[in-house]
Coordinates of C-alpha atoms in Angstrom, one line a residue:
M1 CA 33.6 5.4 -91.1
S2 CA 30.6 6.1 -93.3
E3 CA 30.2 4.6 -96.8
R4 CA 31.5 6.7 -99.6
I5 CA 28.6 6.9 -102.0
A6 CA 28.7 8.9 -105.2
L7 CA 25.6 9.7 -107.4
F8 CA 26.2 9.8 -111.1
P9 CA 23.0 11.5 -112.4
G10 CA 22.0 12.0 -116.0
S11 CA 19.4 11.3 -118.6
F12 CA 21.6 8.7 -120.3
D13 CA 19.6 9.1 -123.5
P14 CA 21.5 6.9 -124.4
I15 CA 24.4 5.9 -122.3
T16 CA 27.7 6.4 -124.1
K17 CA 31.3 5.0 -123.8
G18 CA 32.1 8.3 -122.1
H19 CA 29.6 7.7 -119.3
E20 CA 30.9 4.1 -119.0
S21 CA 34.5 5.3 -118.8
V22 CA 33.8 7.9 -116.1
V23 CA 32.0 5.4 -113.9
L24 CA 34.6 2.7 -114.3
R25 CA 37.5 5.1 -113.6
A26 CA 35.7 6.5 -110.5
L27 CA 34.9 3.1 -109.0
P28 CA 38.2 2.9 -107.0
M29 CA 37.3 6.2 -105.3
F30 CA 34.0 5.1 -103.8
D31 CA 32.4 2.3 -102.0
K32 CA 29.3 2.6 -104.2
I33 CA 28.3 4.5 -107.3
I34 CA 24.6 5.0 -107.9
I35 CA 23.7 5.7 -111.5
A36 CA 20.5 7.6 -111.5
I37 CA 18.3 8.5 -114.4
G38 CA 16.7 11.8 -113.5
S39 CA 13.8 13.7 -114.9
N40 CA 15.1 16.8 -116.7
T41 CA 12.4 19.4 -117.3
A42 CA 14.6 20.9 -120.2
K43 CA 14.8 17.6 -122.1
N44 CA 12.4 15.2 -123.7
S45 CA 13.9 11.7 -123.7
V46 CA 14.1 9.9 -127.0
F47 CA 14.5 6.4 -125.6
S48 CA 12.1 4.8 -123.1
L49 CA 13.1 4.8 -119.5
E50 CA 12.9 1.0 -119.6
K51 CA 15.4 0.8 -122.4
R52 CA 17.8 3.2 -120.7
I53 CA 17.7 1.2 -117.5
E54 CA 18.2 -2.0 -119.4
W55 CA 21.3 -0.6 -121.3
I56 CA 22.9 0.7 -118.1
K57 CA 22.3 -2.6 -116.2
K58 CA 23.8 -4.5 -119.1
T59 CA 26.8 -2.2 -119.3
F60 CA 27.6 -2.6 -115.6
E61 CA 26.5 -6.2 -115.0
G62 CA 28.8 -8.0 -112.6
Y63 CA 29.7 -4.8 -110.7
D64 CA 28.2 -5.3 -107.2
N65 CA 29.1 -1.7 -106.1
I66 CA 27.1 0.0 -108.9
E67 CA 23.4 0.5 -108.5
I68 CA 20.9 1.9 -111.1
C69 CA 17.8 3.8 -110.2
T70 CA 15.6 6.7 -111.2
F71 CA 14.7 10.0 -109.5
N72 CA 12.3 12.9 -109.9
S73 CA 13.6 15.6 -107.6
L74 CA 16.5 18.0 -107.3
T75 CA 19.8 16.1 -107.5
I76 CA 20.9 17.5 -104.1
D77 CA 17.7 16.3 -102.5
F78 CA 18.1 12.8 -104.0
C79 CA 21.7 12.7 -102.7
K80 CA 20.4 13.4 -99.2
Q81 CA 17.7 10.7 -99.6
I82 CA 20.2 8.0 -100.6
G83 CA 23.1 9.1 -98.3
A84 CA 25.4 10.2 -101.2
K85 CA 28.0 12.8 -100.2
Y86 CA 29.4 13.1 -103.7
I87 CA 28.0 13.9 -107.1
L88 CA 30.1 12.5 -110.0
R89 CA 30.2 14.3 -113.3
G90 CA 32.2 13.8 -116.5
L91 CA 33.7 16.7 -118.4
R92 CA 34.4 16.5 -122.1
N93 CA 35.5 20.1 -122.7
S94 CA 35.5 23.7 -121.4
V95 CA 31.8 24.1 -122.3
D96 CA 30.9 21.2 -120.1
F97 CA 33.1 22.7 -117.4
Q98 CA 31.4 26.1 -117.5
Y99 CA 27.9 24.5 -117.3
E100 CA 28.8 21.9 -114.6
R101 CA 30.7 24.4 -112.5
N102 CA 27.6 26.6 -112.2
I103 CA 25.5 23.6 -111.2
A104 CA 28.1 22.5 -108.6
R105 CA 28.1 26.0 -107.1
I106 CA 24.4 26.0 -106.7
N107 CA 24.5 22.6 -105.2
Q108 CA 27.1 23.8 -102.7
E109 CA 24.8 26.6 -101.7
L110 CA 21.9 24.1 -101.2
D111 CA 24.1 21.7 -99.2
S112 CA 27.7 22.4 -98.4
E113 CA 28.3 18.8 -97.3
I114 CA 27.8 17.3 -100.7
E115 CA 30.8 17.6 -103.0
T116 CA 30.8 17.5 -106.8
I117 CA 33.7 15.4 -108.3
F118 CA 34.7 16.1 -111.9
L119 CA 36.5 13.5 -114.0
L120 CA 37.8 14.4 -117.4
T121 CA 36.8 12.1 -120.2
K122 CA 39.5 10.2 -122.0
P123 CA 40.6 12.0 -125.2
D124 CA 39.0 9.2 -127.4
D125 CA 35.6 9.9 -125.7
A126 CA 35.7 13.7 -125.7
A127 CA 33.7 14.1 -128.9
I128 CA 31.0 11.6 -127.9
S129 CA 27.7 12.9 -126.7
S130 CA 24.2 11.4 -126.3
S131 CA 22.9 14.1 -128.7
L132 CA 25.3 13.1 -131.5
V133 CA 24.5 9.4 -130.9
R134 CA 20.8 10.2 -131.3
E135 CA 21.5 12.2 -134.5
I136 CA 23.4 9.3 -136.0
L137 CA 20.6 6.9 -135.1
T138 CA 17.9 9.2 -136.6
F139 CA 19.5 8.7 -140.0
N140 CA 20.0 4.9 -139.4
G141 CA 23.8 5.2 -138.8
D142 CA 25.9 2.8 -136.8
V143 CA 26.6 4.0 -133.3
S144 CA 28.4 0.9 -132.0
K145 CA 31.7 2.9 -131.8
F146 CA 30.1 5.3 -129.4
V147 CA 28.1 3.2 -127.0
P148 CA 29.3 0.5 -124.5
E149 CA 30.3 -2.8 -126.1
K150 CA 27.7 -4.9 -124.2
I151 CA 24.7 -3.0 -125.7
V152 CA 23.2 -2.6 -129.2
I153 CA 21.2 0.5 -130.0
T154 CA 19.5 0.9 -133.3
S155 CA 17.0 3.4 -134.8
K156 CA 14.2 0.9 -134.0
D157 CA 14.8 1.8 -130.3
L158 CA 13.8 5.4 -130.8
K159 CA 10.4 6.3 -129.3
N160 CA 9.4 8.6 -132.1
A161 CA 11.7 9.3 -135.0
D162 CA 9.7 12.3 -136.3
S163 CA 9.8 14.1 -133.0
L164 CA 13.6 13.3 -132.7
V165 CA 14.3 15.0 -136.1
S166 CA 12.4 18.1 -135.0
M167 CA 14.3 18.1 -131.6
L168 CA 17.7 17.7 -133.4
K169 CA 16.9 20.6 -135.7
N170 CA 16.2 22.8 -132.7
E171 CA 19.2 21.5 -130.8
F172 CA 21.7 21.9 -133.7
G173 CA 20.1 25.0 -135.2
E174 CA 19.1 23.6 -138.6

């Protein structure tokens, strides 16, 4: 029997309690979960790749069946490269579902042997998004309630606060 490997792709800019919860709840379903920070042409990251990797490693230290890596290709191609037959995605709401369903359909067209598995976030995590965490940080707010307990993220971790303010204005329509 082949190993059940799931890929949990994202920008993790930054990782949130919602991401952490999805991975931990999915662990019993898979032999291995690979958390992969991908390059997204539609997004400019606010935190350095090194910081994001550090935070994910710290969040999941002690879990031998979780790996962290980066990739710069189509998600479906990366799945083939690492032998993952599953793509793990978390859903907070119906907007996430609409968006993720379309991506899952395209991925099925690209490779019908790779399945997308959706997990609903817990109700307490449904409002948490990396975008909102970044906005709070931009104005020096405390994000400790929204990120995994093992990590501390402050506005000092932002790559460029001025560019973040501009990005947030575009993202939230201000």
